[in-house]
PDB file of C-alpha atoms in Angstrom:
ATOM      1  CA  MET A   1       3.075  22.709  -9.097  1.00 44.00           C
ATOM      2  CA  THR A   2       4.613  22.332  -5.634  1.00 42.00           C
ATOM      3  CA  ASN A   3       5.153  18.746  -4.590  1.00 49.00           C
ATOM      4  CA  LEU A   4       3.741  17.408  -1.338  1.00 45.00           C
ATOM      5  CA  PRO A   5       6.054  17.918   1.661  1.00 44.00           C
ATOM      6  CA  LYS A   6       8.416  15.157   2.707  1.00 44.00           C
ATOM      7  CA  ASN A   7       6.302  14.384   5.761  1.00 44.00           C
ATOM      8  CA  ALA A   8       3.223  13.892   3.573  1.00 41.00           C
ATOM      9  CA  SER A   9       2.699  10.431   5.060  1.00 40.00           C
ATOM     10  CA  SER A  10       1.977  12.056   8.436  1.00 41.00           C
ATOM     11  CA  LEU A  11      -0.874  13.957   6.773  1.00 39.00           C
ATOM     12  CA  ALA A  12      -2.718  10.778   5.779  1.00 42.00           C
ATOM     13  CA  HIS A  13      -5.629  11.664   8.037  1.00 45.00           C
ATOM     14  CA  THR A  14      -5.637  15.388   7.257  1.00 46.00           C
ATOM     15  CA  ASN A  15      -8.449  16.966   5.273  1.00 50.00           C
ATOM     16  CA  LEU A  16      -6.694  18.002   2.064  1.00 46.00           C
ATOM     17  CA  ASN A  17      -9.048  20.966   1.753  1.00 47.00           C
ATOM     18  CA  ASP A  18      -7.100  22.530   4.633  1.00 47.00           C
ATOM     19  CA  LEU A  19      -3.691  22.219   2.917  1.00 45.00           C
ATOM     20  CA  LYS A  20      -2.427  25.488   1.462  1.00 41.00           C
ATOM     21  CA  ILE A  21      -0.487  23.823  -1.344  1.00 51.00           C
ATOM     22  CA  ARG A  22      -1.197  22.998  -4.938  1.00 63.00           C
ATOM     23  CA  ILE A  23      -1.925  19.344  -5.608  1.00 74.00           C
ATOM     24  CA  ASP A  24      -0.951  17.547  -8.795  1.00 89.00           C
ATOM     25  CA  PRO A  25      -4.318  15.960  -9.669  1.00 92.00           C
ATOM     26  CA  LYS A  26      -2.862  13.383 -12.059  1.00 93.00           C
ATOM     27  CA  GLU A  27      -0.384  12.161  -9.475  1.00 94.00           C
ATOM     28  CA  LEU A  28      -3.020  12.069  -6.735  1.00 94.00           C
ATOM     29  CA  LEU A  29      -5.441  10.226  -9.033  1.00 95.00           C
ATOM     30  CA  ALA A  30      -2.796   7.612  -9.850  1.00 94.00           C
ATOM     31  CA  ASN A  31      -1.987   7.154  -6.153  1.00 94.00           C
ATOM     32  CA  THR A  32      -5.682   6.881  -5.275  1.00 95.00           C
ATOM     33  CA  LEU A  33      -6.387   4.249  -7.920  1.00 94.00           C
ATOM     34  CA  GLU A  34      -3.342   2.282  -6.815  1.00 93.00           C
ATOM     35  CA  LYS A  35      -4.570   2.417  -3.225  1.00 94.00           C
ATOM     36  CA  ILE A  36      -8.018   1.020  -4.051  1.00 92.00           C
ATOM     37  CA  GLU A  37      -6.809  -1.687  -6.433  1.00 89.00           C
ATOM     38  CA  GLY A  38      -8.240  -5.011  -5.321  1.00 83.00           C
ATOM     39  CA  ALA A  39     -10.920  -3.339  -3.200  1.00 84.00           C
ATOM     40  CA  TYR A  40     -12.915  -2.052  -6.179  1.00 83.00           C
ATOM     41  CA  ALA A  41     -13.918  -3.837  -9.361  1.00 77.00           C
ATOM     42  CA  TYR A  42     -11.527  -3.433 -12.290  1.00 80.00           C
ATOM     43  CA  ALA A  43     -14.304  -1.881 -14.405  1.00 80.00           C
ATOM     44  CA  SER A  44     -14.956   0.742 -11.715  1.00 86.00           C
ATOM     45  CA  ILE A  45     -11.288   1.694 -11.473  1.00 91.00           C
ATOM     46  CA  ARG A  46     -11.055   1.907 -15.266  1.00 90.00           C
ATOM     47  CA  ALA A  47     -14.095   4.218 -15.333  1.00 91.00           C
ATOM     48  CA  TYR A  48     -12.680   6.437 -12.549  1.00 94.00           C
ATOM     49  CA  ARG A  49      -9.415   6.767 -14.451  1.00 95.00           C
ATOM     50  CA  ALA A  50     -10.993   7.645 -17.797  1.00 94.00           C
ATOM     51  CA  ASP A  51     -13.634  10.019 -16.432  1.00 95.00           C
ATOM     52  CA  PHE A  52     -11.416  11.861 -13.986  1.00 96.00           C
ATOM     53  CA  ASN A  53      -8.608  12.299 -16.504  1.00 96.00           C
ATOM     54  CA  ALA A  54     -11.172  13.907 -18.819  1.00 96.00           C
ATOM     55  CA  PHE A  55     -12.195  16.203 -15.953  1.00 97.00           C
ATOM     56  CA  ILE A  56      -8.549  17.098 -15.262  1.00 96.00           C
ATOM     57  CA  GLU A  57      -8.062  18.061 -18.924  1.00 96.00           C
ATOM     58  CA  PHE A  58     -11.207  20.193 -18.802  1.00 96.00           C
ATOM     59  CA  CYS A  59      -9.997  21.986 -15.662  1.00 96.00           C
ATOM     60  CA  GLU A  60      -6.568  22.590 -17.175  1.00 95.00           C
ATOM     61  CA  GLU A  61      -8.195  24.212 -20.208  1.00 95.00           C
ATOM     62  CA  CYS A  62     -10.140  26.487 -17.847  1.00 95.00           C
ATOM     63  CA  ASN A  63      -7.105  27.105 -15.596  1.00 94.00           C
ATOM     64  CA  GLU A  64      -8.970  25.669 -12.606  1.00 94.00           C
ATOM     65  CA  ASP A  65      -8.136  23.042  -9.985  1.00 93.00           C
ATOM     66  CA  ALA A  66      -9.477  19.515 -10.409  1.00 95.00           C
ATOM     67  CA  LEU A  67      -8.597  18.424  -6.850  1.00 93.00           C
ATOM     68  CA  PRO A  68     -10.240  19.824  -4.889  1.00 94.00           C
ATOM     69  CA  ALA A  69     -12.676  20.998  -7.542  1.00 95.00           C
ATOM     70  CA  LEU A  70     -15.051  23.931  -7.388  1.00 96.00           C
ATOM     71  CA  PRO A  71     -18.758  23.161  -7.839  1.00 96.00           C
ATOM     72  CA  SER A  72     -18.792  25.657 -10.702  1.00 96.00           C
ATOM     73  CA  SER A  73     -16.095  23.642 -12.511  1.00 96.00           C
ATOM     74  CA  ILE A  74     -18.183  20.483 -12.234  1.00 97.00           C
ATOM     75  CA  ALA A  75     -21.335  22.278 -13.366  1.00 96.00           C
ATOM     76  CA  ASN A  76     -19.526  23.570 -16.454  1.00 96.00           C
ATOM     77  CA  PHE A  77     -18.113  20.091 -17.066  1.00 97.00           C
ATOM     78  CA  ILE A  78     -21.675  18.715 -17.090  1.00 96.00           C
ATOM     79  CA  ILE A  79     -22.654  21.351 -19.662  1.00 96.00           C
ATOM     80  CA  LYS A  80     -19.720  20.381 -21.883  1.00 95.00           C
ATOM     81  CA  LEU A  81     -20.533  16.669 -21.698  1.00 95.00           C
ATOM     82  CA  SER A  82     -24.192  17.386 -22.474  1.00 93.00           C
ATOM     83  CA  ASN A  83     -23.281  19.434 -25.530  1.00 93.00           C
ATOM     84  CA  ASN A  84     -20.888  16.709 -26.683  1.00 90.00           C
ATOM     85  CA  LYS A  85     -23.820  14.257 -26.875  1.00 82.00           C
ATOM     86  CA  ARG A  86     -22.638  12.052 -24.054  1.00 88.00           C
ATOM     87  CA  SER A  87     -25.472   9.939 -22.635  1.00 88.00           C
ATOM     88  CA  SER A  88     -27.089  10.877 -19.345  1.00 90.00           C
ATOM     89  CA  ALA A  89     -25.900   7.557 -17.902  1.00 87.00           C
ATOM     90  CA  GLY A  90     -22.346   8.382 -18.950  1.00 90.00           C
ATOM     91  CA  ILE A  91     -22.556  11.817 -17.348  1.00 94.00           C
ATOM     92  CA  ARG A  92     -23.918  10.363 -14.118  1.00 93.00           C
ATOM     93  CA  ARG A  93     -21.017   7.903 -14.101  1.00 92.00           C
ATOM     94  CA  ALA A  94     -18.487  10.715 -14.569  1.00 95.00           C
ATOM     95  CA  ILE A  95     -19.933  12.820 -11.753  1.00 96.00           C
ATOM     96  CA  CYS A  96     -20.083   9.782  -9.475  1.00 94.00           C
ATOM     97  CA  GLY A  97     -16.386   9.203 -10.190  1.00 94.00           C
ATOM     98  CA  ILE A  98     -15.503  12.801  -9.350  1.00 96.00           C
ATOM     99  CA  SER A  99     -17.404  12.427  -6.088  1.00 95.00           C
ATOM    100  CA  THR A 100     -15.657   9.164  -5.217  1.00 95.00           C
ATOM    101  CA  ILE A 101     -12.135  10.443  -5.894  1.00 95.00           C
ATOM    102  CA  HIS A 102     -12.754  13.442  -3.648  1.00 96.00           C
ATOM    103  CA  LYS A 103     -14.170  11.350  -0.811  1.00 95.00           C
ATOM    104  CA  LEU A 104     -11.377   8.771  -1.022  1.00 95.00           C
ATOM    105  CA  ASN A 105      -8.933  11.633  -0.414  1.00 94.00           C
ATOM    106  CA  ARG A 106     -10.956  13.025   2.515  1.00 94.00           C
ATOM    107  CA  MET A 107     -11.978  16.093   0.560  1.00 95.00           C
ATOM    108  CA  ASP A 108     -15.396  17.711   0.722  1.00 95.00           C
ATOM    109  CA  ASP A 109     -17.681  16.360  -2.009  1.00 95.00           C
ATOM    110  CA  PRO A 110     -18.299  19.246  -4.447  1.00 96.00           C
ATOM    111  CA  THR A 111     -20.878  17.249  -6.430  1.00 96.00           C
ATOM    112  CA  LYS A 112     -23.396  17.767  -3.589  1.00 95.00           C
ATOM    113  CA  ASP A 113     -23.398  21.521  -4.120  1.00 96.00           C
ATOM    114  CA  PRO A 114     -26.750  23.019  -5.253  1.00 96.00           C
ATOM    115  CA  ASP A 115     -25.150  24.392  -8.440  1.00 96.00           C
ATOM    116  CA  VAL A 116     -24.144  20.865  -9.489  1.00 96.00           C
ATOM    117  CA  THR A 117     -27.556  19.468  -8.543  1.00 95.00           C
ATOM    118  CA  ILE A 118     -29.276  22.123 -10.655  1.00 96.00           C
ATOM    119  CA  GLU A 119     -27.049  21.393 -13.648  1.00 95.00           C
ATOM    120  CA  MET A 120     -27.704  17.657 -13.331  1.00 95.00           C
ATOM    121  CA  ARG A 121     -31.458  18.351 -13.319  1.00 94.00           C
ATOM    122  CA  ARG A 122     -31.060  20.518 -16.412  1.00 94.00           C
ATOM    123  CA  MET A 123     -29.025  17.768 -18.095  1.00 93.00           C
ATOM    124  CA  HIS A 124     -31.679  15.145 -17.348  1.00 91.00           C
ATOM    125  CA  ARG A 125     -34.444  17.378 -18.728  1.00 91.00           C
ATOM    126  CA  LYS A 126     -32.386  17.797 -21.885  1.00 90.00           C
ATOM    127  CA  LEU A 127     -31.141  14.231 -22.397  1.00 87.00           C
ATOM    128  CA  GLY A 128     -33.584  12.161 -20.356  1.00 82.00           C
ATOM    129  CA  ARG A 129     -32.668   9.431 -17.908  1.00 72.00           C
ATOM    130  CA  SER A 130     -33.112   6.389 -20.112  1.00 62.00           C
ATOM    131  CA  SER A 131     -30.108   4.399 -21.286  1.00 57.00           C
ATOM    132  CA  SER A 132     -29.879   2.294 -24.414  1.00 57.00           C
ATOM    133  CA  GLN A 133     -30.596  -1.383 -23.837  1.00 60.00           C
ATOM    134  CA  ALA A 134     -28.384  -4.056 -25.333  1.00 65.00           C
ATOM    135  CA  GLY A 135     -29.949  -6.139 -28.074  1.00 80.00           C
ATOM    136  CA  SER A 136     -31.485  -9.394 -26.913  1.00 86.00           C
ATOM    137  CA  ILE A 137     -30.123 -12.874 -27.630  1.00 92.00           C
ATOM    138  CA  ASN A 138     -33.082 -14.994 -26.570  1.00 92.00           C
ATOM    139  CA  ILE A 139     -33.466 -18.735 -27.059  1.00 94.00           C
ATOM    140  CA  ASP A 140     -34.581 -18.397 -30.706  1.00 94.00           C
ATOM    141  CA  THR A 141     -31.612 -16.203 -31.595  1.00 94.00           C
ATOM    142  CA  LEU A 142     -29.306 -18.465 -29.570  1.00 96.00           C
ATOM    143  CA  ASP A 143     -30.368 -21.473 -31.633  1.00 96.00           C
ATOM    144  CA  LYS A 144     -29.536 -19.565 -34.821  1.00 96.00           C
ATOM    145  CA  LEU A 145     -26.092 -18.710 -33.483  1.00 96.00           C
ATOM    146  CA  LEU A 146     -25.455 -22.304 -32.448  1.00 97.00           C
ATOM    147  CA  SER A 147     -26.362 -23.514 -35.935  1.00 96.00           C
ATOM    148  CA  ALA A 148     -23.538 -21.348 -37.292  1.00 95.00           C
ATOM    149  CA  THR A 149     -20.878 -23.136 -35.222  1.00 96.00           C
ATOM    150  CA  ASP A 150     -18.959 -26.192 -36.449  1.00 94.00           C
ATOM    151  CA  ASP A 151     -16.786 -28.885 -34.863  1.00 93.00           C
ATOM    152  CA  SER A 152     -13.514 -27.008 -35.221  1.00 94.00           C
ATOM    153  CA  ILE A 153     -11.605 -25.843 -32.149  1.00 94.00           C
ATOM    154  CA  ARG A 154     -13.140 -22.395 -32.472  1.00 95.00           C
ATOM    155  CA  GLY A 155     -16.589 -23.880 -33.048  1.00 95.00           C
ATOM    156  CA  LEU A 156     -16.356 -25.953 -29.878  1.00 96.00           C
ATOM    157  CA  ARG A 157     -15.257 -22.905 -27.896  1.00 96.00           C
ATOM    158  CA  ASP A 158     -18.029 -20.759 -29.359  1.00 96.00           C
ATOM    159  CA  ARG A 159     -20.730 -23.329 -28.532  1.00 97.00           C
ATOM    160  CA  ALA A 160     -19.528 -23.658 -24.964  1.00 96.00           C
ATOM    161  CA  LEU A 161     -19.322 -19.887 -24.560  1.00 96.00           C
ATOM    162  CA  LEU A 162     -22.820 -19.268 -25.960  1.00 97.00           C
ATOM    163  CA  LEU A 163     -24.560 -21.959 -23.940  1.00 97.00           C
ATOM    164  CA  VAL A 164     -22.744 -21.272 -20.664  1.00 97.00           C
ATOM    165  CA  ALA A 165     -23.432 -17.534 -21.017  1.00 96.00           C
ATOM    166  CA  TYR A 166     -27.142 -18.167 -21.615  1.00 95.00           C
ATOM    167  CA  ASP A 167     -27.605 -20.716 -18.819  1.00 95.00           C
ATOM    168  CA  THR A 168     -25.697 -18.736 -16.184  1.00 95.00           C
ATOM    169  CA  LEU A 169     -26.766 -15.181 -17.165  1.00 92.00           C
ATOM    170  CA  CYS A 170     -23.150 -14.230 -16.575  1.00 93.00           C
ATOM    171  CA  ARG A 171     -21.985 -10.702 -17.096  1.00 90.00           C
ATOM    172  CA  ARG A 172     -19.097 -10.659 -19.551  1.00 90.00           C
ATOM    173  CA  SER A 173     -16.557 -10.060 -16.756  1.00 89.00           C
ATOM    174  CA  GLU A 174     -18.001 -13.026 -14.870  1.00 92.00           C
ATOM    175  CA  LEU A 175     -17.998 -15.237 -17.964  1.00 94.00           C
ATOM    176  CA  VAL A 176     -14.292 -14.747 -18.647  1.00 93.00           C
ATOM    177  CA  SER A 177     -13.438 -15.292 -14.967  1.00 92.00           C
ATOM    178  CA  LEU A 178     -14.793 -18.861 -14.839  1.00 95.00           C
ATOM    179  CA  GLN A 179     -12.098 -21.436 -14.059  1.00 95.00           C
ATOM    180  CA  VAL A 180     -11.679 -25.031 -15.212  1.00 94.00           C
ATOM    181  CA  LYS A 181     -11.087 -26.295 -11.673  1.00 95.00           C
ATOM    182  CA  ASP A 182     -14.474 -24.936 -10.589  1.00 94.00           C
ATOM    183  CA  VAL A 183     -16.461 -27.133 -12.985  1.00 95.00           C
ATOM    184  CA  LYS A 184     -18.076 -30.014 -11.091  1.00 94.00           C
ATOM    185  CA  THR A 185     -20.010 -32.995 -12.442  1.00 89.00           C
ATOM    186  CA  THR A 186     -22.208 -35.009 -10.076  1.00 87.00           C
ATOM    187  CA  ILE A 187     -24.497 -38.012 -10.487  1.00 83.00           C
ATOM    188  CA  LYS A 188     -27.631 -38.265  -8.353  1.00 81.00           C
ATOM    189  CA  ASN A 189     -30.281 -40.928  -8.852  1.00 79.00           C
ATOM    190  CA  GLY A 190     -28.614 -41.845 -12.126  1.00 76.00           C
ATOM    191  CA  VAL A 191     -28.868 -38.277 -13.440  1.00 79.00           C
ATOM    192  CA  GLU A 192     -25.647 -36.450 -14.289  1.00 80.00           C
ATOM    193  CA  SER A 193     -25.487 -32.687 -13.758  1.00 86.00           C
ATOM    194  CA  THR A 194     -22.802 -30.040 -14.153  1.00 92.00           C
ATOM    195  CA  SER A 195     -22.227 -26.833 -12.219  1.00 93.00           C
ATOM    196  CA  ILE A 196     -19.647 -24.056 -12.127  1.00 95.00           C
ATOM    197  CA  LEU A 197     -18.570 -21.988  -9.139  1.00 94.00           C
ATOM    198  CA  LEU A 198     -18.669 -18.266  -9.866  1.00 93.00           C
ATOM    199  CA  ARG A 199     -16.075 -17.003  -7.417  1.00 88.00           C
ATOM    200  CA  LYS A 200     -17.010 -13.310  -7.483  1.00 79.00           C
ATOM    201  CA  SER A 201     -19.545 -11.084  -9.200  1.00 74.00           C
ATOM    202  CA  LYS A 202     -20.670  -7.480  -9.304  1.00 70.00           C
ATOM    203  CA  THR A 203     -23.106  -8.146  -6.466  1.00 65.00           C
ATOM    204  CA  ASP A 204     -20.684 -10.418  -4.570  1.00 63.00           C
ATOM    205  CA  GLN A 205     -17.597  -8.278  -4.078  1.00 62.00           C
ATOM    206  CA  ASP A 206     -16.658 -10.246  -0.937  1.00 65.00           C
ATOM    207  CA  SER A 207     -16.243 -13.424  -3.016  1.00 66.00           C
ATOM    208  CA  MET A 208     -18.776 -15.573  -1.184  1.00 78.00           C
ATOM    209  CA  GLY A 209     -19.216 -17.495  -4.441  1.00 83.00           C
ATOM    210  CA  LYS A 210     -22.275 -18.772  -6.297  1.00 89.00           C
ATOM    211  CA  ILE A 211     -22.962 -22.223  -7.773  1.00 92.00           C
ATOM    212  CA  LEU A 212     -24.290 -21.934 -11.356  1.00 93.00           C
ATOM    213  CA  ARG A 213     -26.222 -24.895 -12.772  1.00 93.00           C
ATOM    214  CA  LEU A 214     -25.973 -25.909 -16.431  1.00 95.00           C
ATOM    215  CA  SER A 215     -28.528 -27.570 -18.687  1.00 94.00           C
ATOM    216  CA  PRO A 216     -27.575 -30.916 -20.270  1.00 93.00           C
ATOM    217  CA  ARG A 217     -26.953 -29.166 -23.596  1.00 94.00           C
ATOM    218  CA  ALA A 218     -24.633 -26.590 -22.061  1.00 95.00           C
ATOM    219  CA  SER A 219     -22.930 -29.276 -19.972  1.00 94.00           C
ATOM    220  CA  LEU A 220     -22.160 -31.385 -23.051  1.00 94.00           C
ATOM    221  CA  ALA A 221     -20.799 -28.401 -24.986  1.00 96.00           C
ATOM    222  CA  LEU A 222     -18.641 -27.336 -22.063  1.00 96.00           C
ATOM    223  CA  MET A 223     -17.161 -30.797 -21.549  1.00 95.00           C
ATOM    224  CA  GLU A 224     -16.345 -31.133 -25.251  1.00 95.00           C
ATOM    225  CA  TRP A 225     -14.501 -27.827 -25.082  1.00 96.00           C
ATOM    226  CA  ILE A 226     -12.641 -28.585 -21.844  1.00 95.00           C
ATOM    227  CA  LYS A 227     -11.244 -31.764 -23.448  1.00 94.00           C
ATOM    228  CA  GLN A 228      -9.442 -29.515 -25.945  1.00 94.00           C
ATOM    229  CA  LEU A 229      -7.811 -27.294 -23.335  1.00 93.00           C
ATOM    230  CA  PRO A 230      -4.107 -27.824 -22.648  1.00 91.00           C
ATOM    231  CA  GLU A 231      -3.095 -29.213 -19.272  1.00 88.00           C
ATOM    232  CA  GLY A 232      -2.805 -26.511 -16.671  1.00 87.00           C
ATOM    233  CA  GLN A 233      -5.223 -24.153 -18.430  1.00 89.00           C
ATOM    234  CA  GLU A 234      -6.793 -21.974 -15.734  1.00 93.00           C
ATOM    235  CA  LYS A 235      -9.602 -20.043 -17.428  1.00 94.00           C
ATOM    236  CA  ILE A 236     -12.372 -21.838 -19.322  1.00 95.00           C
ATOM    237  CA  MET A 237     -12.882 -19.191 -21.986  1.00 94.00           C
ATOM    238  CA  ALA A 238      -9.591 -19.241 -23.870  1.00 92.00           C
ATOM    239  CA  GLY A 239      -8.805 -17.590 -27.175  1.00 90.00           C
ATOM    240  CA  VAL A 240      -8.349 -19.450 -30.448  1.00 90.00           C
ATOM    241  CA  ASN A 241      -5.951 -18.025 -33.037  1.00 87.00           C
ATOM    242  CA  ARG A 242      -6.104 -18.281 -36.837  1.00 84.00           C
ATOM    243  CA  ALA A 243      -4.040 -21.460 -36.753  1.00 83.00           C
ATOM    244  CA  HIS A 244      -6.752 -22.967 -34.519  1.00 82.00           C
ATOM    245  CA  SER A 245      -4.381 -23.136 -31.563  1.00 87.00           C
ATOM    246  CA  ILE A 246      -5.636 -22.336 -28.084  1.00 91.00           C
ATOM    247  CA  GLY A 247      -4.103 -19.191 -26.668  1.00 86.00           C
ATOM    248  CA  SER A 248      -4.481 -17.015 -23.600  1.00 86.00           C
ATOM    249  CA  ALA A 249      -7.708 -16.285 -21.767  1.00 89.00           C
ATOM    250  CA  VAL A 250     -10.418 -14.282 -23.525  1.00 90.00           C
ATOM    251  CA  GLY A 251     -10.824 -10.719 -22.262  1.00 90.00           C
ATOM    252  CA  ALA A 252     -14.196  -9.258 -21.321  1.00 88.00           C
ATOM    253  CA  GLY A 253     -13.960  -6.811 -24.208  1.00 87.00           C
ATOM    254  CA  GLN A 254     -13.755  -9.681 -26.715  1.00 92.00           C
ATOM    255  CA  ILE A 255     -17.141 -11.200 -25.839  1.00 94.00           C
ATOM    256  CA  ASN A 256     -19.000  -8.572 -27.844  1.00 92.00           C
ATOM    257  CA  ARG A 257     -16.878  -9.219 -30.946  1.00 94.00           C
ATOM    258  CA  ILE A 258     -17.311 -12.994 -30.650  1.00 95.00           C
ATOM    259  CA  TYR A 259     -21.098 -12.685 -30.492  1.00 95.00           C
ATOM    260  CA  LYS A 260     -21.153 -10.368 -33.505  1.00 95.00           C
ATOM    261  CA  ARG A 261     -18.872 -12.664 -35.545  1.00 96.00           C
ATOM    262  CA  ILE A 262     -21.097 -15.670 -34.884  1.00 96.00           C
ATOM    263  CA  ALA A 263     -24.213 -13.599 -35.635  1.00 95.00           C
ATOM    264  CA  ARG A 264     -22.833 -12.643 -39.055  1.00 95.00           C
ATOM    265  CA  ALA A 265     -21.990 -16.272 -39.764  1.00 95.00           C
ATOM    266  CA  ALA A 266     -25.587 -17.137 -38.848  1.00 95.00           C
ATOM    267  CA  GLY A 267     -26.861 -14.616 -41.379  1.00 94.00           C
ATOM    268  CA  LEU A 268     -28.589 -12.300 -38.911  1.00 93.00           C
ATOM    269  CA  ASP A 269     -29.669  -8.917 -40.218  1.00 92.00           C
ATOM    270  CA  GLU A 270     -27.030  -6.227 -39.769  1.00 91.00           C
ATOM    271  CA  SER A 271     -29.481  -4.048 -37.830  1.00 87.00           C
ATOM    272  CA  VAL A 272     -29.802  -6.874 -35.277  1.00 90.00           C
ATOM    273  CA  ILE A 273     -26.055  -7.428 -35.160  1.00 92.00           C
ATOM    274  CA  LYS A 274     -25.492  -3.729 -34.480  1.00 89.00           C
ATOM    275  CA  GLY A 275     -27.489  -4.004 -31.253  1.00 89.00           C
ATOM    276  CA  ILE A 276     -25.624  -7.056 -29.959  1.00 91.00           C
ATOM    277  CA  SER A 277     -23.218  -6.485 -27.089  1.00 89.00           C
ATOM    278  CA  GLY A 278     -21.507  -8.502 -24.396  1.00 87.00           C
ATOM    279  CA  HIS A 279     -24.688  -8.024 -22.343  1.00 86.00           C
ATOM    280  CA  SER A 280     -27.096  -9.381 -24.964  1.00 91.00           C
ATOM    281  CA  MET A 281     -27.118 -12.978 -23.731  1.00 91.00           C
ATOM    282  CA  ARG A 282     -27.986 -11.811 -20.214  1.00 90.00           C
ATOM    283  CA  VAL A 283     -30.816  -9.644 -21.556  1.00 89.00           C
ATOM    284  CA  GLY A 284     -32.235 -12.445 -23.694  1.00 91.00           C
ATOM    285  CA  ALA A 285     -32.058 -15.055 -20.944  1.00 91.00           C
ATOM    286  CA  ALA A 286     -33.837 -12.682 -18.541  1.00 88.00           C
ATOM    287  CA  GLN A 287     -36.606 -12.094 -21.077  1.00 90.00           C
ATOM    288  CA  ASP A 288     -36.998 -15.837 -21.603  1.00 92.00           C
ATOM    289  CA  LEU A 289     -37.278 -16.364 -17.855  1.00 89.00           C
ATOM    290  CA  LEU A 290     -40.099 -13.848 -17.703  1.00 87.00           C
ATOM    291  CA  SER A 291     -41.848 -15.463 -20.674  1.00 88.00           C
ATOM    292  CA  SER A 292     -41.637 -18.850 -18.955  1.00 89.00           C
ATOM    293  CA  GLY A 293     -43.490 -17.480 -15.929  1.00 89.00           C
ATOM    294  CA  ALA A 294     -40.552 -17.073 -13.553  1.00 88.00           C
ATOM    295  CA  SER A 295     -41.285 -14.894 -10.523  1.00 88.00           C
ATOM    296  CA  MET A 296     -39.292 -11.765  -9.709  1.00 87.00           C
ATOM    297  CA  PRO A 297     -37.397 -13.446  -6.799  1.00 89.00           C
ATOM    298  CA  ILE A 298     -36.406 -16.340  -9.071  1.00 89.00           C
ATOM    299  CA  MET A 299     -35.224 -13.966 -11.805  1.00 87.00           C
ATOM    300  CA  MET A 300     -33.214 -11.907  -9.319  1.00 88.00           C
ATOM    301  CA  GLN A 301     -31.656 -15.062  -7.901  1.00 87.00           C
ATOM    302  CA  ARG A 302     -30.766 -16.474 -11.334  1.00 88.00           C
ATOM    303  CA  GLY A 303     -29.293 -13.232 -12.616  1.00 85.00           C
ATOM    304  CA  ARG A 304     -27.731 -12.186  -9.289  1.00 86.00           C
ATOM    305  CA  TRP A 305     -29.505  -8.830  -9.311  1.00 82.00           C
ATOM    306  CA  SER A 306     -29.810  -6.828  -6.109  1.00 79.00           C
ATOM    307  CA  LYS A 307     -32.557  -4.466  -7.338  1.00 80.00           C
ATOM    308  CA  SER A 308     -35.846  -5.353  -8.979  1.00 82.00           C
ATOM    309  CA  ASP A 309     -35.905  -2.168 -11.072  1.00 74.00           C
ATOM    310  CA  THR A 310     -32.709  -3.339 -12.783  1.00 75.00           C
ATOM    311  CA  VAL A 311     -34.481  -6.552 -13.802  1.00 77.00           C
ATOM    312  CA  MET A 312     -37.425  -4.574 -15.153  1.00 78.00           C
ATOM    313  CA  ARG A 313     -35.125  -2.568 -17.423  1.00 73.00           C
ATOM    314  CA  TYR A 314     -33.921  -5.854 -18.902  1.00 69.00           C
ATOM    315  CA  VAL A 315     -37.379  -7.127 -19.697  1.00 72.00           C
ATOM    316  CA  GLU A 316     -39.293  -3.938 -20.533  1.00 67.00           C
ATOM    317  CA  HIS A 317     -38.839  -4.436 -24.290  1.00 61.00           C
ATOM    318  CA  ILE A 318     -39.856  -8.086 -24.359  1.00 61.00           C
TER     319      ILE A 318
END
């Protein structure tokens, strides 16, 4: 493929559809993702990278261009993903990523073409629109998990993680982002309370911040864990190795495994454990809020949801 001309920087505001040169899609994708780093959530960038690289490979197999892409290429890509048993939600995510990468490079959006729209309708009729819901960790299940923890370093960390996750309804990325310096304890009218500042969330990309209140039980567990953290530790949710030494911060991808490990120790049925994910605590806490009579505005405020239909998907299987 021919490389971009040396004066490519002067073409920053040029519609790339008008350029009569071949574009290296992998190089342009890498440059695009580098450009948006810090402006988009890490999970979004990771999804764009994975989905668009898969689309590039598909186009290479068909000897077609991925950037800019033909609507027919995208329609055929949808067919392939449908036949490969990818979920409808996963396919929608992939097509959204293709659209975004094109628009970020000032290219016409091929996903708006009628051929792509028709294929998406066909895909939805075939696969449906529903997405699998994470298994619920409600208050009853939470109590069972807590009973499986002990007073070891790992046990203290696990208790704090479980109770903070339930009280705050944190997404897993939010949970692992919580910082020690943002934990505040106040005493008012002789009553002690603890809160944590959530600096940024999925619905707060501008980092306005949100104060999350903890119950006395969660507060006690958190303080017991923080006492074990080494001086200078930044993140609250740190890892614990086999020697019971505190290591680096826990990654978002580890939350799921931690929940499942504790669930097995608690003796939960394997069919229940299979449905547990890093989102399960959020699902269970939302269902408990509904059961307690919480209104929709209160639930949306507690869970930091921007759409009521998202909340309803969480609680539809209560």
